[in-house]
Amino acid sequence: MTNHPGQVDFLSTDAAVLLVQRVGLTELLRGLVSALEQDFSRWEDFDKTARLAQHTPDGVMELMPVADASHFAFKYVNGHPKNPQLGIPSIMAFGALMRADTGAPILLSELTLTTALRTAATSVMAAKLLARRSSRTMALIGNGSQSEFQALAFVGLLGIQSLRLFDIDAAATDKLIHNLQTQLPGVQLQRCRSAAEAVQGADIVTTVTADKANATIVSRAMMQPGMHLNAVGGDCPGKTELDAAILLDAKVFVEFAPQSRIEGEIQHMPEDFAVTELWQVLRGEQAGRQHEDDITVFDSVGFALEDYTALRYMHALAQQHQLLQPLALLPQLRNPKNLFELLLPPEVPYHDPAPTHCHAMPFQPDLLRSPSTALSLIGVPTDIGAGRLGAAMGPDALRVAQLGPALVELGCEVRDLGNLAGPSNQRKPRDAEHGDLRNFGEAVAWNQAVHDAVHGELDAGRMPLMLGGDHSLAVGSISAVARHCRDTGKRLFVLWLDAHADFNTPETSPSGNIHGIPVACLSGLGPRELTHLAGFAPALGPQSLCQIGLRSVDAQEKHLIKTHNIDVFDMRAIDELGMRETMLRALAPLADCDPSQTHLHLSFDVDFLDPEIAPGTGTTVRGGPNYREAQLCMEMIADTGLLGSIDIVELNPALDLRNQTAELVVDLVQSLFGKSTLVKNVQG
Ligand code: NAD
């Protein structure tokens, strides 16, 4: 899974809980076991070190790093057995995942819950290799935080049917029984009075106690031939659970021997005490259990690779389930050498000179679009995403203003496909079940229809011109374009002409109107039904979008624009730079592009224009581009020769004067297709 440069995801405890609930604990553990098996099987790929530990009288604090060629991961974890008396867990953890090529962090995650999951999954991975297949009974000694996860993993994935429970704290066993009774209705739960009683008749013995001492939870005398010991609780110097005599008679398996010799049960044994690392058994290079009567011990201490696997696994799963939050952890810099820009007033970064790697695009009238362009007009008569009615009449107003004939006049081959059909606008209230958005189901239906129509025309080698409708429909059209670009290996670049950023998320939207959230949806934020129309998300990366003409942007939107590193030329930039310089900079990322490998999509909201010249739109904001500026903007887009698809949205004839806005739009669209005011190039 890849992040955009600078994008850091956050997986909170709440999100991890939701993920477990959505996927189901057993299924999640099953996937995690398989991911662990895969990573342990490529053992030599990892740069491994024993963890770094700082000991205090009551506990330990540890850092656990590991890396392969693609990622670096670390976990911070503590172990303070007396913490529950203070009302906090013994074990608390968090961790991060970094890309190895750039070192950029991509995920900061809770790891307290995830540690319990990965520890249980690792126990299962070991027991699959080491315990007798016929194992049905497990003793579970130590009934604290980890115990439910161990129990559920062994029951769900290894067929354990009976659990024998013991803890020196009877209340811990009460809690475990209570929790397991609802989760494991068919499983026999036996409370025992001692560890010895719990071990009797068990096929597998899991010890998961917490005491900073060399304890003897299980003695040699308690062991029976054929038992498998899953010793989880002994995991740092001076903190062990087993009678050392057990190790002498057993076959002992560890995660990473150099670390286990310091921290595991084998700290009691000489340096050359024979152990087998799990990966060797997984790959069939060393034997696991050889006889039914063998006593096997998995001396678990918890190794950084397990957290690496868990971080990557949970990250991918949380992305699928849209449970990640963006984290503003890294500075978003337009010029990576200008850290100081963070301290400048917020408007200044937008006005910075173009980064040095961008070239201003020379004025290229010879690149005017070929007159044989095959255009398909797709009417989308809905205002389902807007706050007021009227944009549904936009397609017909454009037809009345002779859009089709005006383009034919310029030599285009035009097919008007008529209007798409979709649900009517009942103007429903906000719907808490669907992100507190209005008309959610209807908007999804319309966007799906737009997606399919636009994608069909692109597949047929035609240029779709979507006649909206409100701006929520850009989710459908741009998702289709993104899908087409991915299928054909083209680079997508979207120019978004608008007075608004349309970058609210369902959570931040003040109105719940979906025409305020399309950029967020296209950036992967929002309900899955809208973010995944392309079949993947996000449809648009930050390098693929440039917004021009903004002048009404909410604070939350400004934040998202920054964190998503989106290029913005607001009205102040246009005032200061002029439209020509603005467009040169906006189009600079397309300089030197191979036209056969590049697709430029224009999403043109009519409220981009100054209301003086374009009153026929629902969300006018004073101070937009005037006629000449708008025309130059369109001509310079045409000059790229890269235009591949267009949205025209938010034209509202109900608010217009004698269809003048529609006529202006037709005029401007003509400029996109070669109608030029150019008589002589100013550059000679
Ligand atoms: P916890 O404090 O929530 O629970 C520990 C339980 O052990 C408590 O209920 C306590 O009463 C009980 N206990 C202590 N001494 C006992 C004894 N002599 N006999 C029976 N019960 C006893 O801790 P937790 O989060 O469940 O963690 C348990 C242990 O697992 C800790 O030692 C922790 O360091 C270890 N751990 C290991 C790994 C790993 O990968 N190997 C991962 C996570 C936790």
XYZ file of C-alpha atoms and ligand atoms in Angstrom:
728
model
C 0.000 0.000 0.000
C 1.421 3.386 -0.861
C 0.877 6.813 0.660
C 1.217 10.100 -1.136
C 4.463 11.859 -0.295
C 4.014 13.547 3.044
C 0.817 11.663 3.891
C 0.902 10.137 7.353
C -1.998 7.964 8.427
C -3.078 7.533 12.007
C -4.673 4.356 13.311
C -6.253 5.179 16.644
C -7.346 2.677 19.258
C -10.982 3.422 18.375
C -10.273 2.750 14.714
C -8.450 -0.496 15.526
C -11.459 -1.578 17.611
C -13.815 -0.811 14.722
C -11.562 -2.746 12.397
C -11.678 -5.821 14.625
C -15.460 -5.509 14.849
C -15.899 -5.135 11.114
C -13.516 -7.893 10.079
C -14.269 -10.216 13.019
C -11.582 -11.201 15.512
C -11.035 -14.718 14.213
C -10.835 -13.622 10.592
C -8.479 -10.801 11.467
C -6.261 -13.197 13.421
C -6.354 -15.731 10.600
C -5.078 -13.090 8.179
C -2.465 -11.952 10.652
C -1.152 -15.499 11.163
C -0.813 -15.852 7.428
C 0.967 -12.477 7.118
C 3.342 -13.493 9.922
C 4.066 -16.795 8.225
C 4.906 -14.978 5.022
C 7.224 -12.502 6.714
C 8.942 -15.100 8.921
C 9.512 -17.188 5.794
C 11.600 -14.413 4.276
C 13.748 -14.083 7.382
C 16.950 -13.101 5.613
C 15.240 -10.040 4.073
C 15.142 -8.332 7.477
C 17.737 -6.290 9.286
C 17.189 -7.577 12.828
C 18.349 -6.399 16.225
C 17.459 -7.334 19.772
C 15.319 -4.650 21.330
C 16.682 -1.777 23.316
C 15.450 -1.915 26.913
C 15.543 0.563 29.786
C 14.798 -1.086 33.112
C 13.303 0.570 36.166
C 12.592 -1.122 39.502
C 8.977 -1.789 38.495
C 9.161 -2.275 34.782
C 10.799 -1.948 31.451
C 10.504 0.418 28.462
C 11.571 -0.895 25.113
C 12.160 0.145 21.525
C 11.830 -2.531 18.862
C 13.151 -1.666 15.386
C 13.299 -3.823 12.259
C 13.606 -3.113 8.530
C 13.573 -4.707 5.122
C 14.231 -3.118 1.731
C 10.792 -1.537 1.573
C 9.911 -0.475 5.119
C 11.308 0.375 8.516
C 9.158 -0.152 11.602
C 9.473 0.381 15.289
C 7.372 -0.201 18.350
C 7.567 1.405 21.738
C 6.266 -0.881 24.473
C 6.490 -1.015 28.222
C 5.935 -3.748 30.780
C 4.988 -2.593 34.280
C 3.208 -5.449 36.098
C 2.070 -3.188 38.957
C 0.314 -0.747 36.647
C -3.158 -2.337 37.004
C -3.055 -1.305 40.676
C -2.735 2.275 39.381
C -5.624 1.820 36.979
C -3.531 1.537 33.808
C -2.514 -1.535 31.780
C 0.766 -3.355 32.314
C 1.485 -3.163 28.617
C 1.017 -0.032 26.455
C 2.402 0.401 22.992
C 2.444 2.444 19.851
C 4.512 2.266 16.712
C 5.267 3.628 13.291
C 5.927 2.451 9.786
C 8.286 4.259 7.407
C 9.050 3.914 3.703
C 12.658 2.770 3.334
C 13.305 4.629 0.058
C 12.638 8.101 1.479
C 12.449 7.454 5.209
C 9.062 9.164 5.248
C 6.704 7.996 7.993
C 3.465 6.629 6.561
C 1.675 5.311 9.621
C 1.520 6.097 13.297
C -0.507 3.466 15.053
C -1.783 2.367 18.394
C -0.155 -0.945 19.241
C -1.623 -1.877 22.604
C -4.573 -3.747 21.137
C -2.523 -4.718 18.120
C 0.196 -6.226 20.338
C -2.364 -8.503 21.960
C -3.531 -9.531 18.474
C -0.061 -10.139 17.079
C 1.085 -11.989 20.202
C -1.889 -14.326 19.968
C -1.313 -14.763 16.237
C 2.372 -15.548 16.822
C 1.411 -18.096 19.493
C -0.884 -19.751 16.958
C 1.793 -19.691 14.260
C 4.138 -21.514 16.662
C 1.506 -23.967 17.935
C 0.532 -24.896 14.366
C 4.116 -26.059 13.916
C 4.749 -27.519 17.362
C 1.623 -28.698 19.186
C 0.031 -32.097 18.574
C -2.664 -31.879 15.933
C -5.077 -33.634 18.276
C -4.752 -30.847 20.896
C -8.180 -29.885 22.250
C -7.499 -28.676 25.794
C -5.464 -25.662 26.780
C -4.436 -24.415 30.215
C -4.390 -20.617 30.352
C -2.424 -19.330 33.326
C -2.495 -15.587 33.829
C -5.923 -14.196 33.003
C -5.060 -10.546 32.388
C -5.156 -8.384 29.282
C -3.615 -10.836 26.840
C -5.634 -13.852 27.928
C -8.864 -13.399 25.900
C -6.852 -12.945 22.718
C -4.881 -16.101 23.361
C -8.056 -18.028 24.148
C -9.976 -16.818 21.111
C -7.034 -17.405 18.768
C -6.491 -20.989 19.932
C -10.197 -21.814 19.848
C -10.890 -20.103 16.526
C -7.808 -21.193 14.627
C -6.536 -24.402 16.267
C -9.661 -26.238 17.392
C -9.190 -25.922 21.166
C -12.498 -26.905 22.791
C -11.764 -26.709 26.483
C -9.914 -24.055 28.526
C -8.545 -24.558 32.034
C -8.061 -21.170 33.681
C -5.952 -19.979 36.579
C -4.789 -16.633 37.948
C -3.613 -15.696 41.434
C -6.163 -12.878 41.132
C -9.601 -14.532 41.147
C -11.163 -11.346 39.788
C -9.018 -11.650 36.652
C -10.403 -15.142 36.042
C -13.977 -13.863 36.671
C -13.400 -11.211 34.023
C -11.968 -13.728 31.560
C -14.854 -16.164 32.049
C -17.372 -13.361 31.669
C -15.740 -12.139 28.434
C -15.338 -15.617 26.966
C -18.839 -16.829 27.776
C -20.353 -14.415 25.276
C -17.642 -14.955 22.657
C -17.163 -18.714 22.909
C -20.553 -20.214 23.768
C -19.628 -23.832 22.890
C -16.304 -23.894 24.671
C -15.860 -25.507 28.056
C -14.378 -23.095 30.613
C -12.911 -24.641 33.769
C -11.806 -22.428 36.658
C -8.858 -24.066 38.456
C -7.479 -23.509 41.951
C -3.834 -23.702 41.014
C -1.521 -23.717 38.051
C -0.908 -27.409 38.705
C -4.631 -28.135 38.458
C -4.939 -26.092 35.271
C -2.092 -27.959 33.604
C -3.581 -31.387 34.365
C -4.801 -33.015 31.187
C -3.939 -30.004 29.004
C -2.482 -30.544 25.537
C -1.238 -26.964 25.375
C -0.191 -24.798 28.320
C -0.187 -21.051 27.797
C 1.479 -18.993 30.494
C 0.802 -15.290 30.220
C 1.447 -13.929 33.679
C 3.053 -10.636 34.629
C 5.476 -10.439 37.505
C 8.915 -8.924 37.412
C 10.475 -12.031 38.922
C 11.937 -15.372 38.009
C 8.746 -17.225 38.871
C 7.942 -20.893 38.557
C 4.441 -20.886 37.209
C 4.902 -24.326 35.685
C 7.248 -26.893 37.208
C 8.857 -29.919 35.564
C 6.671 -32.188 37.644
C 3.505 -30.762 36.103
C 4.579 -31.600 32.560
C 3.209 -34.595 30.724
C 4.657 -36.153 27.568
C 3.369 -34.524 24.399
C 2.548 -31.142 25.939
C 3.230 -27.936 24.116
C 4.137 -24.933 26.264
C 3.309 -21.500 24.936
C 5.332 -19.372 27.380
C 4.388 -15.765 26.707
C 4.820 -13.919 29.993
C 8.583 -14.284 30.532
C 9.989 -11.613 28.307
C 12.744 -9.659 29.968
C 15.829 -10.216 32.120
C 14.802 -11.398 35.573
C 11.191 -12.089 34.419
C 10.526 -15.725 33.622
C 7.742 -18.251 34.185
C 9.119 -21.766 33.742
C 11.071 -24.185 35.826
C 14.429 -24.303 34.012
C 14.365 -28.105 34.291
C 11.543 -28.128 31.711
C 13.859 -26.625 29.136
C 16.433 -29.387 29.603
C 13.926 -32.065 28.653
C 12.093 -30.131 25.967
C 12.682 -28.952 22.436
C 12.824 -25.173 22.648
C 11.769 -22.795 19.884
C 12.287 -19.048 19.809
C 11.648 -16.063 17.574
C 15.116 -14.447 17.322
C 17.745 -16.276 19.358
C 20.037 -13.300 20.170
C 17.085 -11.491 21.803
C 15.576 -14.583 23.440
C 18.869 -15.476 25.110
C 18.686 -12.124 26.928
C 14.970 -11.998 27.642
C 13.381 -15.411 27.322
C 13.123 -18.484 29.515
C 16.458 -19.525 28.048
C 18.220 -16.703 29.904
C 18.694 -19.399 32.582
C 20.549 -21.626 30.138
C 24.128 -21.517 28.905
C 24.951 -19.460 25.810
C 25.202 -22.554 23.625
C 21.893 -24.071 24.743
C 20.306 -25.487 21.596
C 17.246 -23.653 20.322
C 15.514 -23.531 16.967
C 14.195 -20.314 15.446
C 10.589 -20.552 14.249
C 11.379 -19.455 10.699
C 13.601 -22.508 10.265
C 10.679 -24.801 11.052
C 8.296 -22.751 8.898
C 10.593 -23.186 5.925
C 11.107 -26.893 6.651
C 14.806 -26.365 7.310
C 14.597 -27.677 10.879
C 12.250 -30.161 12.513
C 9.477 -28.999 14.815
C 7.695 -31.635 16.874
C 9.047 -35.057 15.864
C 7.201 -37.418 18.214
C 3.829 -37.377 19.894
C 5.621 -37.582 23.253
C 7.949 -34.623 22.682
C 7.568 -31.710 25.016
C 7.831 -28.548 22.968
C 8.293 -25.018 24.298
C 7.683 -21.837 22.414
C 9.724 -19.365 24.467
C 7.900 -16.243 23.276
C 9.341 -12.812 24.022
C 7.819 -10.743 21.215
C 10.063 -9.779 18.322
C 10.012 -6.566 16.260
C 9.198 -8.445 13.052
C 5.805 -9.361 14.525
C 5.048 -5.663 14.949
C 6.324 -4.873 11.459
C 3.913 -7.465 10.063
C 1.077 -6.244 12.252
C 1.631 -2.595 11.305
C 1.575 -3.358 7.586
C -1.367 -5.728 7.901
C -3.489 -3.374 9.997
C -2.572 -0.412 7.786
C -3.750 -2.155 4.636
C -6.919 -3.430 6.296
C -7.729 -0.065 7.872
C -7.292 1.613 4.525
C -9.727 -0.827 2.943
C -12.224 -0.065 5.677
C -11.548 3.684 5.592
C -10.578 3.837 9.217
C -7.379 5.834 8.907
C -7.212 9.482 9.847
C -4.783 11.918 8.258
C -2.141 13.023 10.719
C -0.502 16.418 10.294
C 2.854 15.080 11.420
C 5.120 16.336 8.663
C 5.558 19.879 7.375
C 3.955 20.404 3.977
C 6.424 22.501 2.031
C 6.082 23.817 -1.479
C 9.832 24.252 -1.529
C 11.497 21.425 0.431
C 14.456 23.662 1.180
C 12.256 26.381 2.632
C 11.260 25.082 6.038
C 10.902 28.685 7.121
C 7.797 29.053 4.948
C 5.938 27.325 7.788
C 6.390 30.479 9.818
C 5.153 32.798 7.096
C 1.528 33.961 6.923
C -0.779 31.281 5.461
C -1.367 32.956 2.090
C 2.307 33.279 1.265
C 3.078 29.647 0.433
C 0.453 29.692 -2.330
C 2.219 32.615 -3.918
C 5.724 31.234 -3.740
C 7.645 31.081 -6.977
C 7.156 27.753 -8.686
C 9.484 25.076 -7.302
C 12.747 24.871 -9.178
C 11.897 21.511 -10.754
C 8.872 23.034 -12.528
C 9.343 24.723 -15.847
C 7.077 27.475 -16.986
C 5.185 26.197 -19.990
C 5.943 28.177 -23.126
C 2.998 29.656 -24.973
C 2.271 27.094 -27.663
C -0.432 28.138 -30.142
C 0.798 25.445 -32.508
C -0.404 22.830 -30.035
C -4.034 23.814 -30.458
C -6.299 20.809 -30.254
C -6.828 19.089 -33.508
C -10.171 20.048 -35.036
C -11.123 16.406 -35.468
C -11.769 15.953 -31.722
C -14.578 13.447 -31.137
C -16.702 14.905 -28.374
C -19.560 13.320 -26.439
C -21.943 15.593 -24.557
C -23.379 13.833 -21.497
C -26.214 15.688 -19.797
C -26.611 15.047 -16.075
C -29.771 16.848 -14.998
C -29.604 16.821 -11.232
C -29.024 19.184 -8.336
C -28.925 16.309 -5.863
C -25.718 17.557 -4.238
C -26.566 21.270 -4.176
C -28.154 23.404 -1.493
C -30.685 24.965 -3.870
C -32.635 23.722 -6.854
C -31.956 24.666 -10.455
C -28.629 23.159 -11.579
C -30.649 20.201 -12.891
C -31.640 22.475 -15.793
C -27.996 23.225 -16.641
C -27.630 20.709 -19.512
C -30.652 22.067 -21.338
C -29.573 25.676 -20.858
C -26.256 24.790 -22.505
C -28.113 23.165 -25.388
C -30.310 26.232 -25.715
C -27.104 28.295 -25.870
C -26.041 26.093 -28.822
C -23.089 24.343 -27.207
C -23.092 21.455 -29.690
C -23.281 23.565 -32.871
C -20.656 25.978 -31.479
C -18.210 23.104 -31.172
C -19.107 21.644 -34.551
C -18.334 25.085 -35.953
C -14.785 24.654 -34.658
C -14.427 21.346 -36.473
C -15.219 18.993 -33.593
C -17.225 15.848 -34.241
C -19.964 16.173 -31.602
C -22.415 13.542 -30.363
C -25.009 14.659 -27.850
C -25.863 11.553 -25.836
C -28.824 13.283 -24.212
C -29.444 13.246 -20.485
C -28.643 10.446 -18.045
C -31.493 9.257 -15.846
C -31.378 9.059 -12.067
C -33.360 9.548 -8.868
C -35.290 12.751 -8.344
C -34.250 15.342 -5.764
C -36.571 14.946 -2.775
C -34.377 17.369 -0.787
C -33.895 14.942 2.065
C -32.495 16.097 5.421
C -29.050 15.150 6.686
C -28.720 11.445 7.273
C -26.665 10.389 10.279
C -26.384 6.857 8.869
C -24.550 8.157 5.841
C -21.989 10.570 7.189
C -24.651 13.160 7.998
C -24.919 13.939 4.280
C -28.061 14.900 2.360
C -29.426 12.811 -0.511
C -26.636 10.287 -0.065
C -28.169 7.301 -1.868
C -29.364 9.474 -4.741
C -25.950 11.115 -5.114
C -24.279 7.706 -5.234
C -26.713 6.572 -7.947
C -26.101 9.664 -10.067
C -22.348 9.456 -9.666
C -22.347 5.796 -10.610
C -24.307 6.679 -13.762
C -21.878 9.491 -14.568
C -18.921 7.226 -13.924
C -20.238 4.542 -16.269
C -21.130 6.992 -19.047
C -17.835 8.896 -18.884
C -15.822 5.712 -18.697
C -17.694 4.274 -21.673
C -16.918 7.304 -23.842
C -13.242 7.309 -22.849
C -13.031 3.616 -23.671
C -14.553 4.387 -27.064
C -11.768 6.909 -27.689
C -14.058 9.939 -27.330
C -13.736 13.000 -25.140
C -16.574 13.199 -22.596
C -17.973 16.622 -21.823
C -20.174 16.206 -18.757
C -22.896 18.841 -18.594
C -24.020 19.163 -14.966
C -25.700 19.255 -12.725
C -23.979 20.211 -9.521
C -20.313 19.722 -8.670
C -20.849 16.519 -6.671
C -21.006 14.797 -10.085
C -17.279 15.370 -10.520
C -16.760 12.411 -8.199
C -18.276 10.156 -10.850
C -16.614 11.763 -13.845
C -13.124 12.095 -12.354
C -13.271 8.589 -10.876
C -13.993 7.336 -14.399
C -11.099 9.355 -15.795
C -8.784 8.100 -13.027
C -9.796 4.523 -13.802
C -9.222 5.074 -17.507
C -5.789 6.583 -16.813
C -4.800 3.698 -14.580
C -5.940 1.192 -17.225
C -4.065 2.964 -20.011
C -0.989 3.938 -17.996
C -1.602 7.656 -18.471
C -0.772 10.378 -16.014
C -3.871 12.256 -14.822
C -3.874 15.940 -14.023
C -7.037 17.745 -12.940
C -7.570 21.490 -13.097
C -10.363 22.526 -10.762
C -11.738 25.989 -11.565
C -13.961 27.061 -8.709
C -14.676 29.749 -6.138
C -14.704 26.978 -3.516
C -12.277 24.218 -2.594
C -15.078 21.595 -2.315
C -12.752 19.890 0.139
C -15.038 19.441 3.108
C -15.355 15.936 4.468
C -18.678 14.568 5.725
C -17.410 15.378 9.220
C -16.518 18.990 8.475
C -19.296 19.870 6.028
C -21.399 22.655 7.526
C -24.365 21.891 5.241
C -24.190 18.180 4.448
C -24.517 19.073 0.751
C -22.480 16.640 -1.285
C -21.352 19.268 -3.791
C -19.083 20.526 -0.971
C -17.148 17.264 -0.618
C -16.110 15.975 -4.080
C -12.417 16.859 -3.724
C -12.316 15.086 -0.362
C -13.981 12.000 -1.877
C -11.557 12.005 -4.792
C -8.718 12.307 -2.274
C -9.964 9.187 -0.495
C -11.806 10.878 2.373
C -15.493 10.158 2.748
C -17.949 7.318 2.320
C -16.618 4.293 0.477
C -19.504 4.411 -2.020
C -18.066 7.705 -3.286
C -14.348 7.279 -2.667
C -14.133 3.941 -4.466
C -16.151 4.555 -7.630
C -12.966 4.090 -9.662
C -12.479 0.695 -8.015
C -9.589 2.080 -5.976
C -8.899 5.058 -3.752
C -7.841 7.711 -3.721
C -8.779 8.468 -7.311
C -6.550 11.544 -7.178
C -3.129 11.991 -5.655
C -1.982 15.473 -4.543
C 0.365 15.830 -7.491
C -2.644 15.378 -9.780
C -4.806 18.296 -8.733
C -4.519 22.045 -9.036
C -7.258 24.413 -7.898
C -7.642 27.879 -9.394
C -9.829 30.824 -8.483
C -10.628 29.898 -4.863
C -11.955 32.688 -2.696
C -14.335 31.048 -0.243
C -12.529 28.314 1.666
C -13.367 26.988 5.148
C -10.588 26.720 7.751
C -10.853 22.928 7.759
C -10.541 22.907 4.010
C -7.423 25.054 4.190
C -5.958 22.508 6.555
C -6.761 19.611 4.224
C -5.357 21.488 1.236
C -2.129 21.900 3.154
C -1.918 18.368 4.473
C -2.761 16.929 1.050
C -0.212 19.214 -0.560
C -2.622 20.417 -3.239
C -1.515 23.189 -5.557
C -3.816 26.173 -5.159
C -3.886 29.486 -6.984
C -6.479 31.485 -5.113
C -7.886 34.812 -6.293
C -5.205 36.664 -4.455
C -2.579 34.751 -6.413
C -4.410 35.636 -9.638
C -4.583 39.298 -8.560
C -0.894 39.401 -7.757
C 0.487 37.244 -10.548
C -2.038 37.905 -13.257
C -3.875 35.111 -15.067
C -1.060 34.407 -17.511
C 1.572 33.792 -14.844
C -0.949 31.877 -12.743
C -1.704 29.512 -15.603
C 1.956 29.122 -16.494
C 2.618 28.018 -12.939
C -0.502 25.899 -12.662
C 0.344 24.050 -15.858
C 4.073 23.830 -15.135
C 3.821 20.203 -13.924
C 2.661 19.308 -17.430
C 5.676 20.815 -19.171
C 7.598 18.245 -21.194
C 4.778 15.694 -20.786
C 4.295 13.145 -23.499
C 0.772 13.972 -24.824
C 0.092 10.316 -25.551
C 0.768 9.517 -21.879
C -1.042 12.433 -20.247
C -4.692 13.201 -19.621
C -5.782 16.667 -18.532
C -9.256 16.872 -17.022
C -10.956 20.219 -16.531
C -13.590 20.509 -13.809
C -15.188 23.873 -14.460
C -17.587 25.210 -11.841
C -19.456 28.203 -13.220
C -19.052 30.009 -9.891
C -15.331 30.273 -10.743
C -16.381 33.299 -12.818
C -17.157 36.676 -11.327
C -20.920 36.933 -10.674
C -20.930 40.193 -12.604
C -20.491 38.184 -15.789
C -21.962 34.873 -14.595
C -24.973 35.364 -12.314
C -26.532 31.999 -13.221
C -25.072 29.844 -10.484
C -26.173 28.925 -6.987
C -23.129 29.791 -4.903
C -21.784 33.049 -6.275
C -18.797 34.694 -4.594
C -17.729 38.188 -5.554
C -14.260 38.843 -6.924
C -13.810 36.063 -9.509
C -12.024 36.239 -12.855
C -13.482 38.632 -15.399
C -14.309 37.736 -18.975
C -10.846 38.351 -20.419
C -9.120 36.524 -17.584
C -11.443 33.545 -17.954
C -10.902 33.466 -21.687
C -7.112 33.544 -21.299
C -7.361 30.768 -18.758
C -9.271 28.590 -21.249
C -6.967 29.439 -24.131
C -3.919 28.465 -22.124
C -5.545 25.160 -21.197
C -6.187 24.593 -24.895
C -2.551 25.427 -25.621
C -1.392 22.369 -23.676
C -2.995 20.071 -26.251
C -3.592 17.645 -23.374
C -7.268 18.167 -22.600
C -9.011 14.807 -22.393
C -12.295 15.387 -20.542
C -14.396 18.188 -19.071
C -17.065 18.834 -16.452
C -19.232 21.926 -16.691
C -21.158 22.228 -13.457
C -23.304 24.456 -11.266
C -24.936 26.345 -14.103
C -28.314 27.321 -12.658
C -30.669 28.792 -15.277
C -33.227 29.638 -12.583
C -30.841 32.304 -11.337
C -29.638 33.429 -14.757
C -30.598 36.483 -16.834
C -31.825 35.529 -20.296
C -29.429 32.526 -20.378
C -26.430 34.871 -20.450
C -24.307 32.626 -18.178
C -24.943 29.614 -20.407
C -23.941 31.650 -23.442
C -20.777 32.816 -21.700
C -19.926 29.230 -20.821
C -20.385 28.174 -24.442
C -18.072 30.992 -25.470
C -15.428 29.864 -22.966
C -15.750 26.217 -23.957
C -15.124 27.292 -27.529
C -11.843 28.764 -26.302
C -10.946 25.313 -25.016
C -11.342 23.954 -28.533
C -9.335 26.383 -30.557
C -11.355 29.572 -30.744
C -8.613 32.061 -30.009
C -8.310 35.791 -29.734
C -4.673 35.406 -30.651
C -3.575 37.451 -33.631
C 0.134 37.530 -32.986
C 2.150 35.756 -30.286
C 3.453 38.364 -27.812
C 6.628 36.325 -27.485
C 7.394 36.750 -31.175
P -1.745 -8.185 32.901
O -1.057 -7.474 33.994
O -2.964 -7.612 32.329
O -2.103 -9.668 33.353
C -1.181 -10.523 33.992
C -1.932 -11.465 34.907
O -0.991 -12.400 35.421
C -2.585 -10.767 36.097
O -3.967 -11.051 36.119
C -1.866 -11.374 37.283
O -2.714 -11.506 38.399
C -1.437 -12.699 36.727
N -0.359 -13.345 37.482
C 0.753 -12.757 37.981
N 1.483 -13.693 38.613
C 0.824 -14.861 38.502
C 1.077 -16.179 38.950
N 2.157 -16.497 39.653
N 0.204 -17.153 38.654
C -0.928 -16.867 37.929
N -1.226 -15.613 37.493
C -0.359 -14.643 37.773
O -0.637 -8.405 31.769
P -0.869 -8.827 30.260
O -0.971 -7.642 29.383
O -1.921 -9.878 30.178
O 0.549 -9.480 29.943
C 0.885 -10.712 30.510
C 2.374 -11.002 30.295
O 2.610 -11.206 28.916
C 3.286 -9.854 30.694
O 4.365 -10.398 31.419
C 3.787 -9.289 29.414
O 5.080 -8.732 29.541
C 3.770 -10.503 28.523
N 3.624 -10.226 27.097
C 4.422 -10.920 26.257
C 4.304 -10.728 24.906
C 5.137 -11.528 23.961
O 5.177 -11.259 22.793
N 5.781 -12.566 24.435
C 3.400 -9.813 24.404
C 2.570 -9.127 25.278
C 2.686 -9.357 26.633
